[in-house]
Amino acid sequence: MSAPVSMSSKKRPPAVRRVIAAPRKARDPRFDSKCGTLDEQQFQQAYGFLDEKRKAEMKQIQKRLKKVKNAERKQELQRLLQSMKEQEKAREQKARQREAKVKRNKMVKDSKGKYFLKKSDQKKLELLSKFEKLKKSGKLDKALKNRRKHNLQKDKAAVGTRH
């Protein structure tokens, strides 16, 4: 009863066949290897002007923060400013890592061998560069004072928890 329908092979099929096209898949060029790799140095050269715009925007937000009376709006602006500062720190950290990588590659080329710093040595170098930066800006004494306070509080807390 439910046999397939039989058709004559002598009869021609209809001239126009309706073909349903498959929907095109969207491609995000950021994650597509066909679009090439990211060259961070070239990216920085092309979009370096955005750093200046961000700094100007941060100054503008700081000015607005001083004028705002509404507590909620003030808190929102503070969060935005803090977020922008953290992003700036992250960008600087990435730049330092890039510089260290370039330096490491140069050392490898010169000595013709692999060279990797231990994590502890990397941290020491980062701390050293941080102190140099603070010394240049004249904020080293204040930073050291805060560091001592922090360590004192840590020691007090550690002594209080021992039995």
Backbone as numpy.savetxt, mean C-alpha at the origin, in Angstrom:
# Nx Ny Nz CAx CAy CAz Cx Cy Cz
-43.88 -43.79 -27.22 -44.68 -42.59 -27.22 -43.84 -41.34 -27.22
-42.76 -41.36 -26.53 -41.93 -40.16 -26.49 -40.70 -40.32 -27.37
-40.91 -40.74 -28.55 -39.80 -40.92 -29.49 -39.40 -39.56 -30.05
-38.12 -39.40 -30.45 -37.69 -38.12 -31.01 -38.41 -37.82 -32.32
-38.56 -36.55 -32.57 -39.25 -36.13 -33.78 -38.34 -36.41 -34.96
-38.85 -37.01 -35.99 -38.03 -37.28 -37.17 -38.31 -36.21 -38.21
-37.24 -35.79 -38.90 -37.36 -34.76 -39.92 -36.75 -35.29 -41.20
-37.21 -34.80 -42.27 -36.72 -35.23 -43.57 -35.36 -34.60 -43.82
-34.42 -35.36 -44.35 -33.11 -34.81 -44.68 -33.14 -34.04 -45.99
-34.20 -34.17 -46.74 -34.33 -33.47 -48.02 -34.76 -32.02 -47.82
-35.36 -31.75 -46.72 -35.85 -30.40 -46.45 -34.71 -29.53 -45.93
-34.55 -28.33 -46.47 -33.47 -27.43 -46.06 -33.80 -26.77 -44.72
-32.77 -26.55 -43.91 -33.02 -25.86 -42.64 -33.30 -24.38 -42.90
-33.88 -23.70 -41.94 -34.16 -22.26 -42.15 -32.85 -21.49 -42.39
-32.91 -20.46 -43.22 -31.72 -19.71 -43.64 -31.08 -18.96 -42.47
-31.89 -18.36 -41.64 -31.35 -17.56 -40.54 -31.45 -18.37 -39.25
-30.30 -18.64 -38.69 -30.28 -19.35 -37.41 -30.02 -18.34 -36.31
-30.75 -18.49 -35.27 -30.52 -17.58 -34.15 -29.47 -18.18 -33.24
-28.35 -17.45 -33.12 -27.27 -17.90 -32.24 -27.20 -16.92 -31.08
-27.28 -17.44 -29.90 -27.22 -16.58 -28.72 -25.76 -16.42 -28.35
-25.31 -15.18 -28.39 -23.91 -14.89 -28.08 -23.68 -15.00 -26.58
-22.55 -15.58 -26.23 -22.19 -15.68 -24.82 -21.80 -14.29 -24.32
-22.20 -13.95 -23.11 -21.85 -12.62 -22.60 -20.33 -12.48 -22.46
-19.83 -11.30 -22.83 -18.39 -11.06 -22.76 -17.97 -10.93 -21.30
-16.87 -11.57 -20.99 -16.36 -11.50 -19.63 -15.60 -10.20 -19.45
-15.86 -9.51 -18.37 -15.14 -8.27 -18.09 -13.76 -8.62 -17.56
-12.76 -7.87 -18.00 -11.39 -8.10 -17.53 -10.91 -6.87 -16.79
-10.37 -7.09 -15.62 -9.79 -5.99 -14.87 -8.30 -5.94 -15.19
-7.83 -4.87 -15.84 -6.43 -4.81 -16.27 -5.43 -4.83 -15.11
-5.90 -4.48 -13.91 -4.97 -4.48 -12.77 -4.50 -5.88 -12.43
-5.35 -6.87 -12.68 -5.03 -8.23 -12.29 -4.78 -9.14 -13.48
-4.71 -8.56 -14.66 -4.55 -9.35 -15.87 -3.10 -9.34 -16.32
-2.52 -10.52 -16.46 -1.11 -10.60 -16.86 -0.92 -10.19 -18.32
-1.97 -10.21 -19.11 -1.87 -9.82 -20.52 -1.60 -8.32 -20.66
-1.91 -7.57 -19.63 -1.74 -6.12 -19.68 -0.36 -5.69 -19.18
0.51 -6.62 -18.89 1.86 -6.28 -18.46 2.00 -6.27 -16.95
3.22 -5.97 -16.51 3.49 -5.93 -15.07 3.62 -4.48 -14.61
3.48 -4.30 -13.32 3.55 -2.96 -12.75 5.01 -2.58 -12.51
5.42 -1.47 -13.09 6.75 -0.92 -12.83 6.54 0.25 -11.87
6.86 0.02 -10.60 6.55 1.02 -9.57 7.31 2.32 -9.78
8.52 2.22 -10.29 9.31 3.43 -10.51 8.66 4.28 -11.61
8.23 3.64 -12.67 7.57 4.35 -13.77 6.24 4.92 -13.28
5.53 4.15 -12.46 4.26 4.61 -11.90 4.49 5.87 -11.06
5.56 5.85 -10.25 5.87 7.00 -9.39 6.19 8.23 -10.23
6.91 8.03 -11.33 7.24 9.16 -12.20 5.99 9.73 -12.85
5.09 8.84 -13.27 3.89 9.29 -13.96 2.89 9.97 -13.02
2.79 9.45 -11.80 1.77 9.95 -10.88 2.36 10.61 -9.63
3.58 11.08 -9.72 4.24 11.73 -8.59 3.54 13.01 -8.15
2.89 13.67 -9.10 2.20 14.92 -8.78 1.08 14.70 -7.77
0.58 13.48 -7.66 -0.49 13.19 -6.71 -0.03 13.32 -5.26
1.27 13.08 -5.02 1.81 13.24 -3.66 1.66 14.68 -3.20
1.98 15.61 -4.10 1.85 17.03 -3.76 0.39 17.38 -3.50
-0.50 16.83 -4.32 -1.93 17.10 -4.14 -2.41 16.55 -2.79
-1.92 15.36 -2.43 -2.31 14.77 -1.14 -1.84 15.63 0.02
-0.60 16.13 -0.07 -0.07 16.98 1.00 -0.90 18.25 1.14
-1.27 18.84 -0.01 -2.10 20.04 0.02 -3.46 19.73 0.64
-4.00 18.58 0.30 -5.30 18.17 0.84 -5.21 17.95 2.35
-4.10 17.37 2.81 -3.91 17.17 4.25 -3.87 18.51 4.99
-3.16 19.48 4.41 -3.10 20.81 5.03 -4.49 21.44 5.09
-5.24 21.27 4.02 -6.59 21.82 3.97 -7.48 21.17 5.04
-7.35 19.88 5.21 -8.13 19.17 6.22 -7.74 19.64 7.62
-6.43 19.86 7.85 -5.98 20.35 9.15 -6.57 21.73 9.44
-6.62 22.59 8.43 -7.21 23.92 8.61 -8.69 23.80 8.95
-9.39 22.93 8.21 -10.81 22.73 8.44 -11.06 22.16 9.83
-10.14 21.30 10.28 -10.25 20.66 11.59 -10.21 21.71 12.70
-9.39 22.75 12.52 -9.29 23.81 13.53 -10.57 24.64 13.59
-11.25 24.80 12.45 -12.43 25.66 12.38 -13.73 24.96 12.79
-13.78 23.63 12.62 -15.02 22.88 12.84 -15.39 22.85 14.32
-16.68 23.07 14.59 -17.19 23.05 15.96 -17.94 21.75 16.24
-18.58 21.20 15.23 -19.37 19.98 15.37 -18.46 18.80 15.75
-18.77 18.14 16.86 -17.92 17.06 17.39 -17.84 15.87 16.43
-19.00 15.50 15.86 -19.01 14.36 14.94 -18.18 14.64 13.70
-18.36 15.83 13.15 -17.62 16.22 11.94 -16.12 16.29 12.24
-15.80 16.79 13.44 -14.40 16.90 13.84 -13.76 15.52 13.94
-14.48 14.59 14.54 -13.97 13.22 14.68 -13.80 12.57 13.31
-14.73 12.82 12.42 -14.66 12.28 11.05 -13.42 12.82 10.33
-13.17 14.12 10.47 -11.99 14.73 9.85 -10.70 14.18 10.45
-10.70 13.97 11.76 -9.51 13.41 12.42 -9.22 12.00 11.91
-10.28 11.20 11.74 -10.10 9.85 11.21 -9.53 9.89 9.79
-10.07 10.80 8.98 -9.61 10.94 7.61 -8.14 11.35 7.57
-7.79 12.31 8.41 -6.41 12.80 8.46 -5.47 11.69 8.93
-5.89 10.95 9.95 -5.07 9.84 10.46 -4.86 8.79 9.38
-5.92 8.49 8.66 -5.85 7.51 7.57 -4.86 7.97 6.50
-4.93 9.24 6.15 -4.03 9.78 5.12 -2.58 9.72 5.59
-2.36 10.02 6.88 -1.00 9.97 7.42 -0.45 8.54 7.39
-1.29 7.58 7.75 -0.87 6.18 7.74 -0.55 5.71 6.32
-1.35 6.15 5.35 -1.08 5.80 3.96 0.25 6.39 3.50
0.52 7.62 3.92 1.78 8.28 3.57 2.96 7.51 4.17
2.80 7.09 5.43 3.85 6.29 6.08 4.10 5.00 5.31
3.02 4.36 4.90 3.13 3.09 4.16 3.85 3.31 2.83
3.54 4.42 2.15 4.23 4.74 0.89 5.71 4.97 1.11
6.04 5.69 2.18 7.46 5.94 2.50 8.18 4.64 2.82
7.51 3.76 3.57 8.09 2.46 3.92 8.37 1.65 2.66
7.42 1.66 1.74 7.58 0.93 0.48 8.75 1.50 -0.32
8.87 2.83 -0.32 9.98 3.46 -1.04 11.31 3.06 -0.43
11.37 3.02 0.91 12.61 2.60 1.58 12.95 1.15 1.23
11.94 0.31 1.20 12.17 -1.09 0.84 12.67 -1.22 -0.59
12.11 -0.40 -1.49 12.56 -0.40 -2.88 14.01 0.00 -2.98
14.37 1.06 -2.24 15.77 1.53 -2.24 16.70 0.45 -1.70
16.28 -0.21 -0.63 17.10 -1.27 -0.04 17.28 -2.41 -1.04
16.23 -2.71 -1.77 16.31 -3.79 -2.76 17.28 -3.42 -3.88
17.22 -2.17 -4.33 18.14 -1.70 -5.37 19.57 -1.79 -4.86
19.77 -1.35 -3.62 21.11 -1.39 -3.02 21.60 -2.84 -2.91
20.71 -3.73 -2.48 21.06 -5.14 -2.34 21.43 -5.74 -3.70
20.65 -5.41 -4.73 20.93 -5.93 -6.08 22.27 -5.42 -6.59
22.58 -4.16 -6.26 23.86 -3.59 -6.67 25.01 -4.33 -5.99
24.84 -4.62 -4.70 25.87 -5.35 -3.96 26.06 -6.75 -4.54
24.96 -7.37 -4.94 25.04 -8.71 -5.53 25.82 -8.66 -6.83
25.56 -7.64 -7.65 26.28 -7.50 -8.92 27.76 -7.27 -8.68
28.08 -6.45 -7.69 29.48 -6.13 -7.41 30.23 -7.34 -6.87
29.61 -8.06 -5.94 30.31 -9.17 -5.29 30.08 -10.51 -6.00
29.21 -10.51 -6.98 28.91 -11.72 -7.76 28.36 -12.86 -6.89
27.71 -12.53 -5.81 27.13 -13.55 -4.94 25.85 -13.04 -4.31
25.05 -13.94 -3.78 23.80 -13.53 -3.15 24.08 -12.90 -1.79
23.25 -11.89 -1.45 23.44 -11.18 -0.20 22.07 -10.87 0.38
21.78 -11.42 1.55 20.52 -11.14 2.21 20.78 -10.75 3.65
20.17 -9.64 4.06 20.28 -9.20 5.45 19.32 -10.01 6.31
19.73 -10.25 7.55 18.82 -10.88 8.50 17.76 -9.86 8.88
16.64 -10.35 9.36 15.55 -9.45 9.77 16.02 -8.48 10.85
16.82 -8.98 11.79 17.29 -8.13 12.88 18.18 -7.01 12.34
19.04 -7.34 11.36 19.90 -6.31 10.76 19.07 -5.30 9.97
18.03 -5.77 9.29 17.15 -4.86 8.56 16.48 -3.89 9.52
16.01 -4.42 10.66 15.35 -3.56 11.65 16.32 -2.53 12.21
17.57 -2.96 12.45 18.58 -2.03 12.96 18.83 -0.91 11.96
18.94 -1.26 10.69 19.17 -0.25 9.66 17.99 0.71 9.55
16.77 0.17 9.64 15.58 1.02 9.59 15.55 1.97 10.79
15.89 1.45 11.96 15.91 2.27 13.17 16.96 3.37 13.06
18.11 3.00 12.51 19.19 3.96 12.31 18.76 5.09 11.37
18.13 4.72 10.27 17.68 5.74 9.32 16.58 6.61 9.94
15.74 6.00 10.77 14.69 6.75 11.45 15.30 7.79 12.39
16.33 7.38 13.15 16.99 8.31 14.07 17.72 9.42 13.31
18.31 9.07 12.17 18.98 10.09 11.34 17.96 11.14 10.88
16.81 10.65 10.46 15.75 11.54 9.99 15.27 12.46 11.12
15.10 11.87 12.32 14.67 12.66 13.48 15.73 13.69 13.87
16.99 13.29 13.75 18.09 14.19 14.10 18.11 15.40 13.16
17.88 15.15 11.87 17.86 16.23 10.89 16.72 17.20 11.15
15.57 16.66 11.57 14.42 17.53 11.81 14.43 18.13 13.21
15.38 17.72 14.06 15.50 18.29 15.40 14.52 17.72 16.41
13.96 16.56 16.14 12.97 15.97 17.03 13.50 14.72 17.74
14.80 14.52 17.68 15.40 13.31 18.24 15.24 13.24 19.76
15.52 14.36 20.46 15.43 14.36 21.92 14.03 14.00 22.41
13.03 14.61 21.77 11.65 14.35 22.15 11.28 12.88 21.91
11.73 12.34 20.78 11.43 10.95 20.44 12.09 10.00 21.43
13.34 10.29 21.80 14.05 9.44 22.77 13.38 9.51 24.14
12.93 10.71 24.51 12.24 10.88 25.79 10.95 10.04 25.82
10.20 10.11 24.73 8.97 9.32 24.64 9.27 7.82 24.66
10.35 7.43 24.00 10.75 6.02 23.97 11.09 5.53 25.38
11.83 6.37 26.13 12.18 6.00 27.51 10.92 5.84 28.37
9.97 6.79 28.22 8.71 6.71 28.97 7.98 5.42 28.64
7.94 5.11 27.36 7.25 3.90 26.89 7.89 2.66 27.51
9.21 2.61 27.48 9.92 1.45 28.03 9.72 1.34 29.54
9.70 2.49 30.23 9.45 2.50 31.68 8.08 1.91 31.99
7.07 2.34 31.24 5.72 1.84 31.45 5.65 0.33 31.19
6.36 -0.12 30.17 6.40 -1.56 29.86 7.03 -2.33 31.01
8.13 -1.78 31.55 8.82 -2.44 32.66 7.93 -2.50 33.90
7.23 -1.39 34.18 6.33 -1.36 35.34 5.22 -2.40 35.18
4.68 -2.50 33.99 3.61 -3.47 33.73 4.14 -4.88 33.88
5.35 -5.12 33.41 5.94 -6.46 33.50 6.21 -6.84 34.95
6.67 -5.89 35.76 6.95 -6.15 37.18 5.64 -6.42 37.91
4.59 -5.72 37.56 3.29 -5.88 38.21 2.65 -7.23 37.94
2.95 -7.84 36.82 2.31 -9.11 36.47 3.05 -10.32 37.01
4.27 -10.16 37.46 5.04 -11.29 38.00 4.55 -11.65 39.39
4.64 -12.93 39.74 4.19 -13.38 41.07 5.34 -13.87 41.88
